[in-house]
Amino acid sequence: MLEELKRAVLEANLELPRAGLVALTWGNVSGRDPGTGLVVIKPSGVPYATMKAEDMVVVGPDGKVVEGEFRPSTDTPTHLVLYEHLAGIGGVVHTHSTWATAWAQADRPIPVMGTTHADLSHMEIPVTEPLSPQQVQGGYELATGRAVLAAVAGRPAAEVPAVLVSGHGTFCWGASPDKAVEAAISLEEVAKMAWLTVGLAPSTGPLPAHIIERHFSRKHGPDAYYGQG
Amino acid sequence: MLEELKRAVLEANLELPRAGLVALTWGNVSGRDPGTGLVVIKPSGVPYATMKAEDMVVVGPDGKVVEGEFRPSTDTPTHLVLYEHLAGIGGVVHTHSTWATAWAQADRPIPVMGTTHADLSHMEIPVTEPLSPQQVQGGYELATGRAVLAAVAGRPAAEVPAVLVSGHGTFCWGASPDKAVEAAISLEEVAKMAWLTVGLAPSTGPLPAHIIERHFSRKHGPDAYYGQG
Amino acid sequence: MLEELKRAVLEANLELPRAGLVALTWGNVSGRDPGTGLVVIKPSGVPYATMKAEDMVVVGPDGKVVEGEFRPSTDTPTHLVLYEHLAGIGGVVHTHSTWATAWAQADRPIPVMGTTHADLSHMEIPVTEPLSPQQVQGGYELATGRAVLAAVAGRPAAEVPAVLVSGHGTFCWGASPDKAVEAAISLEEVAKMAWLTVGLAPSTGPLPAHIIERHFSRKHGPDAYYGQG
Amino acid sequence: MLEELKRAVLEANLELPRAGLVALTWGNVSGRDPGTGLVVIKPSGVPYATMKAEDMVVVGPDGKVVEGEFRPSTDTPTHLVLYEHLAGIGGVVHTHSTWATAWAQADRPIPVMGTTHADLSHMEIPVTEPLSPQQVQGGYELATGRAVLAAVAGRPAAEVPAVLVSGHGTFCWGASPDKAVEAAISLEEVAKMAWLTVGLAPSTGPLPAHIIERHFSRKHGPDAYYGQG
């Protein structure tokens, strides 16, 4: 079942090590089938080098495995709650990509310091509140997803396509698994540029709003004129 | 038409991800045919992996598409105004290369801190003035090109082969598309070395003028003795 | 003899340059055969490009060569004393990996700044005491191993899978040669993330204990639920 | 003539971009034939991708081309004066490798902060005095070589295998072209580790002398016990 989505999810997972976003078996990508609401996700702890499309696990919105030989990623409850609440998304990625994770560990949101960031989002990349002991005990991965949603604060998914999880890493999303991976690639590059900018000029503020909005609207929304759309 | 130039422009575009200067579909290279004044440029938002020479778009000096199935790069008006005003150039490159963009985001020109820089230019790499809301509204990409030209300040193109666009990225040029890419590769390396130098010795000033001029003139101008000339 | 272990040790050694952990002939991996107590280790100073399984050297717990044409790694006495005192380990790795070595040279332990670290260990990565002239004279490599053991301070090997040797580099271990290399890969990534975090927020403290323990216990111990169990 | 040395010099030059030490056509390696005193060196400005052994240029100790279609590297006079005064060397490398050049641009010698450095040299990597206008005018490349020799200060070549040229880059040497490239690879890694160490602990001093000497003598001199020697 869902053969095409499995291939897309496999391919998106394989792109993570190719793009330098993950080491070992860290990181995972899922995709959602809009017709059935089923989610296809990477199995837990399986090496990228030998993963095949048929190893992808199909889960229902309640987290129960519908098809697959392997256990799904331990982060599955985070993915599912994001699909439930972020309207229109079709792919979710989790990484510990190096430069973005440094911002997450420093507990600092990434300001919009340049147009590379504005091409991804016209807002700063938010960082979640730390989880309390109670939240961790009552379902750690679900609590992580809820903290991500709290950081999004009800804004449209396309305007905030990425969140830093405090002390942890990143969650990104998009219309499809590969678009979610594109957001993760952009986020890592934006995080690195912002880190290096702070090193040169610690007090750099955000770009002026008229530049941010122009760049964001070149790629997103009704007036977009980037690409072949 | 212009088959040879299309192949050269394609090859120069493909060199950008190989040299680590761009991720995803960021960045673009164009080339100008001196006989006709036509410009060949990368299509907008097409993946590097599948781009072919025949996908390159031919535009006139007025920006009208003369040949090509795809829309040209959204940055085409910037390229065209640079060709119009920088005498003798045959190739233009735009990147968000990481270390150079950090300087652009910090709004700082790159001083001539070493001979690697002096081999590229005997002057600091300038940074443009920020664009006003009026400039952005009245044609953002054209205004960007005009800001680049203002930063060049009438100096010969061969002496200032690269400019940082404030809060954005880089534009570089040369006698041909591949020479423009060489300038972009040099600029990124120069930006990284300068960043690292500032980290070790924040008050490092420029090289003495007699070293700068000797190195620049080894590679450029009538007394050049580098290469097989 | 020990053909399978030799292949595993060769493969683990070859993973070091592939993972960017070593340059030239720096670094070495060994594996221990639990049945005989013999240790298989990389020969000293042989290039990775031409190393074969039969070049691996077999040594006894006393350091005497049992089989092999080549001299064993000069670091063999360090490996042997770690096998003697760290119960249950089957592989040891030594590297000068760049970011971890920077912490070792700065003589600073790496605090648990994020969940990537907590997945590797729930404690800071300790740094050894510097060796005295007497220790260096009385068998430098053995003294290095004893300093590593002193930094472990009797804790289980699985809880402290890596130690920084002050002014030198890293030793890591695991249940097998490839698990030891996984620890070395994780350590280098953790060291880089921590370095970058300090750059953004110098006073960043460790993660709260309830997050550290939750992440560590997802991968380690009786309640682990990461992977395919 | 000197076919074997030409192949060795070609191979050593090709190792520079593979090891990430040079971009474009920057950098060059030469080798000296001890029997004739002739020096084989890379041609100036020829791309690495298409260089062949027969393109290497043979020059006499006076700098005159003895064989070869191409002009020799513009840095040839620097190479020649190093061969003349550094007894026993058979290979010389020049690079602008990124991290080492940052130290050169900051005009700071690299202290012996760890055993990776001690494996290369038991002394700090010195930086040359800046060249005066008179020195530049009276033969820039020869003056560069003399400044390198002044920084070596008469010590044996094997003890100081690398020098930073202030505001410029590196010169390294060894018993053969490939050993000189090994020194250049080690230097770049040492420079990066030292840079990162300064970032964590700006006041880090050199290693204690007894550790430095032990590590240096494991690899160099009459008591060396590293490798298969």
PDB file of C-alpha atoms in Angstrom, chain B residues 53-172:
ATOM      1  CA  ALA B  53      22.096  23.388 -22.075  1.00  0.00           C
ATOM      2  CA  GLU B  54      18.853  23.813 -24.022  1.00  0.00           C
ATOM      3  CA  ASP B  55      17.061  24.867 -20.806  1.00  0.00           C
ATOM      4  CA  MET B  56      19.143  28.055 -20.657  1.00  0.00           C
ATOM      5  CA  VAL B  57      17.092  31.152 -21.493  1.00  0.00           C
ATOM      6  CA  VAL B  58      18.167  33.813 -24.015  1.00  0.00           C
ATOM      7  CA  VAL B  59      17.084  37.360 -23.178  1.00  0.00           C
ATOM      8  CA  GLY B  60      17.624  40.695 -24.847  1.00  0.00           C
ATOM      9  CA  PRO B  61      19.142  43.727 -23.099  1.00  0.00           C
ATOM     10  CA  ASP B  62      15.571  44.845 -22.348  1.00  0.00           C
ATOM     11  CA  GLY B  63      14.851  41.594 -20.457  1.00  0.00           C
ATOM     12  CA  LYS B  64      12.472  40.155 -23.078  1.00  0.00           C
ATOM     13  CA  VAL B  65      12.863  36.420 -23.641  1.00  0.00           C
ATOM     14  CA  VAL B  66      14.262  35.804 -27.131  1.00  0.00           C
ATOM     15  CA  GLU B  67      14.414  32.024 -26.861  1.00  0.00           C
ATOM     16  CA  GLY B  68      13.672  29.399 -24.229  1.00  0.00           C
ATOM     17  CA  GLU B  69      10.874  27.315 -22.765  1.00  0.00           C
ATOM     18  CA  PHE B  70      11.419  28.431 -19.195  1.00  0.00           C
ATOM     19  CA  ARG B  71      11.160  31.690 -17.293  1.00  0.00           C
ATOM     20  CA  PRO B  72      14.605  33.225 -16.776  1.00  0.00           C
ATOM     21  CA  SER B  73      16.069  33.659 -13.282  1.00  0.00           C
ATOM     22  CA  THR B  74      14.178  36.209 -11.202  1.00  0.00           C
ATOM     23  CA  ASP B  75      17.529  37.997 -10.838  1.00  0.00           C
ATOM     24  CA  THR B  76      17.749  38.675 -14.598  1.00  0.00           C
ATOM     25  CA  PRO B  77      17.209  42.463 -14.280  1.00  0.00           C
ATOM     26  CA  THR B  78      20.219  42.652 -11.928  1.00  0.00           C
ATOM     27  CA  HIS B  79      22.424  40.771 -14.413  1.00  0.00           C
ATOM     28  CA  LEU B  80      21.306  42.984 -17.317  1.00  0.00           C
ATOM     29  CA  VAL B  81      22.038  46.284 -15.641  1.00  0.00           C
ATOM     30  CA  LEU B  82      25.514  45.025 -14.685  1.00  0.00           C
ATOM     31  CA  TYR B  83      26.246  44.073 -18.314  1.00  0.00           C
ATOM     32  CA  GLU B  84      24.994  47.499 -19.388  1.00  0.00           C
ATOM     33  CA  HIS B  85      27.357  49.441 -17.139  1.00  0.00           C
ATOM     34  CA  LEU B  86      30.415  47.278 -16.461  1.00  0.00           C
ATOM     35  CA  ALA B  87      32.510  47.520 -19.606  1.00  0.00           C
ATOM     36  CA  GLY B  88      34.125  44.327 -20.888  1.00  0.00           C
ATOM     37  CA  ILE B  89      32.419  41.740 -18.698  1.00  0.00           C
ATOM     38  CA  GLY B  90      31.090  38.531 -20.275  1.00  0.00           C
ATOM     39  CA  GLY B  91      29.759  36.643 -17.266  1.00  0.00           C
ATOM     40  CA  VAL B  92      27.851  37.402 -14.036  1.00  0.00           C
ATOM     41  CA  VAL B  93      27.261  35.164 -10.993  1.00  0.00           C
ATOM     42  CA  HIS B  94      24.883  35.529  -8.068  1.00  0.00           C
ATOM     43  CA  THR B  95      25.301  33.395  -4.942  1.00  0.00           C
ATOM     44  CA  HIS B  96      24.363  33.247  -1.271  1.00  0.00           C
ATOM     45  CA  SER B  97      27.708  31.562  -0.535  1.00  0.00           C
ATOM     46  CA  THR B  98      27.951  31.058   3.214  1.00  0.00           C
ATOM     47  CA  TRP B  99      30.955  33.037   4.450  1.00  0.00           C
ATOM     48  CA  ALA B 100      30.605  35.920   2.007  1.00  0.00           C
ATOM     49  CA  THR B 101      26.927  36.201   2.922  1.00  0.00           C
ATOM     50  CA  ALA B 102      27.881  36.423   6.603  1.00  0.00           C
ATOM     51  CA  TRP B 103      29.889  39.572   5.773  1.00  0.00           C
ATOM     52  CA  ALA B 104      26.936  40.874   3.718  1.00  0.00           C
ATOM     53  CA  GLN B 105      24.540  40.215   6.612  1.00  0.00           C
ATOM     54  CA  ALA B 106      26.931  41.928   9.030  1.00  0.00           C
ATOM     55  CA  ASP B 107      26.976  44.841   6.570  1.00  0.00           C
ATOM     56  CA  ARG B 108      30.780  44.910   6.566  1.00  0.00           C
ATOM     57  CA  PRO B 109      33.119  45.223   3.568  1.00  0.00           C
ATOM     58  CA  ILE B 110      35.948  42.647   3.458  1.00  0.00           C
ATOM     59  CA  PRO B 111      39.347  44.307   3.963  1.00  0.00           C
ATOM     60  CA  VAL B 112      42.409  43.122   2.002  1.00  0.00           C
ATOM     61  CA  MET B 113      43.872  40.983   4.789  1.00  0.00           C
ATOM     62  CA  GLY B 114      46.093  38.768   2.664  1.00  0.00           C
ATOM     63  CA  THR B 115      47.525  37.952  -0.725  1.00  0.00           C
ATOM     64  CA  THR B 116      44.663  35.578  -1.563  1.00  0.00           C
ATOM     65  CA  HIS B 117      42.444  38.655  -1.574  1.00  0.00           C
ATOM     66  CA  ALA B 118      45.055  40.715  -3.449  1.00  0.00           C
ATOM     67  CA  ASP B 119      45.072  38.041  -6.177  1.00  0.00           C
ATOM     68  CA  LEU B 120      41.334  38.713  -6.654  1.00  0.00           C
ATOM     69  CA  SER B 121      41.239  42.492  -6.150  1.00  0.00           C
ATOM     70  CA  HIS B 122      43.516  45.173  -4.795  1.00  0.00           C
ATOM     71  CA  MET B 123      40.598  46.838  -3.009  1.00  0.00           C
ATOM     72  CA  GLU B 124      38.272  45.846  -0.208  1.00  0.00           C
ATOM     73  CA  ILE B 125      35.145  43.994  -1.347  1.00  0.00           C
ATOM     74  CA  PRO B 126      32.470  46.675  -0.944  1.00  0.00           C
ATOM     75  CA  VAL B 127      28.988  46.221   0.483  1.00  0.00           C
ATOM     76  CA  THR B 128      25.964  47.977  -1.011  1.00  0.00           C
ATOM     77  CA  GLU B 129      23.791  50.527   0.716  1.00  0.00           C
ATOM     78  CA  PRO B 130      20.523  49.000   1.986  1.00  0.00           C
ATOM     79  CA  LEU B 131      17.589  49.439  -0.400  1.00  0.00           C
ATOM     80  CA  SER B 132      14.819  51.815   0.612  1.00  0.00           C
ATOM     81  CA  PRO B 133      11.125  50.832   0.466  1.00  0.00           C
ATOM     82  CA  GLN B 134      10.785  53.024  -2.644  1.00  0.00           C
ATOM     83  CA  GLN B 135      13.652  51.222  -4.399  1.00  0.00           C
ATOM     84  CA  VAL B 136      12.175  47.836  -3.551  1.00  0.00           C
ATOM     85  CA  GLN B 137       8.745  48.836  -4.858  1.00  0.00           C
ATOM     86  CA  GLY B 138      10.041  50.277  -8.100  1.00  0.00           C
ATOM     87  CA  GLY B 139      11.642  47.028  -9.325  1.00  0.00           C
ATOM     88  CA  TYR B 140      13.537  45.174  -6.647  1.00  0.00           C
ATOM     89  CA  GLU B 141      16.019  43.317  -8.871  1.00  0.00           C
ATOM     90  CA  LEU B 142      16.890  46.369 -10.943  1.00  0.00           C
ATOM     91  CA  ALA B 143      17.392  48.403  -7.772  1.00  0.00           C
ATOM     92  CA  THR B 144      19.734  45.678  -6.501  1.00  0.00           C
ATOM     93  CA  GLY B 145      21.828  46.009  -9.665  1.00  0.00           C
ATOM     94  CA  ARG B 146      21.966  49.769  -9.310  1.00  0.00           C
ATOM     95  CA  ALA B 147      23.102  49.426  -5.704  1.00  0.00           C
ATOM     96  CA  VAL B 148      25.859  47.068  -6.852  1.00  0.00           C
ATOM     97  CA  LEU B 149      26.963  49.608  -9.463  1.00  0.00           C
ATOM     98  CA  ALA B 150      26.954  52.374  -6.850  1.00  0.00           C
ATOM     99  CA  ALA B 151      29.274  50.235  -4.722  1.00  0.00           C
ATOM    100  CA  VAL B 152      31.617  49.734  -7.689  1.00  0.00           C
ATOM    101  CA  ALA B 153      31.666  53.531  -7.974  1.00  0.00           C
ATOM    102  CA  GLY B 154      32.894  53.697 -11.535  1.00  0.00           C
ATOM    103  CA  ARG B 155      36.056  51.679 -11.020  1.00  0.00           C
ATOM    104  CA  PRO B 156      37.037  49.188 -13.759  1.00  0.00           C
ATOM    105  CA  ALA B 157      35.226  45.849 -13.525  1.00  0.00           C
ATOM    106  CA  ALA B 158      38.530  43.944 -13.421  1.00  0.00           C
ATOM    107  CA  GLU B 159      39.606  45.807 -10.291  1.00  0.00           C
ATOM    108  CA  VAL B 160      36.381  45.211  -8.358  1.00  0.00           C
ATOM    109  CA  PRO B 161      35.142  41.801  -9.577  1.00  0.00           C
ATOM    110  CA  ALA B 162      32.756  41.229  -6.658  1.00  0.00           C
ATOM    111  CA  VAL B 163      30.305  43.146  -4.466  1.00  0.00           C
ATOM    112  CA  LEU B 164      28.406  42.122  -1.336  1.00  0.00           C
ATOM    113  CA  VAL B 165      24.710  42.992  -1.374  1.00  0.00           C
ATOM    114  CA  SER B 166      23.813  44.138   2.147  1.00  0.00           C
ATOM    115  CA  GLY B 167      21.722  41.547   3.991  1.00  0.00           C
ATOM    116  CA  HIS B 168      21.575  39.379   0.892  1.00  0.00           C
ATOM    117  CA  GLY B 169      24.563  37.734  -0.865  1.00  0.00           C
ATOM    118  CA  THR B 170      27.088  38.270  -3.646  1.00  0.00           C
ATOM    119  CA  PHE B 171      27.375  39.366  -7.270  1.00  0.00           C
ATOM    120  CA  CYS B 172      30.629  38.600  -9.118  1.00  0.00           C
TER     121      CYS B 172
END
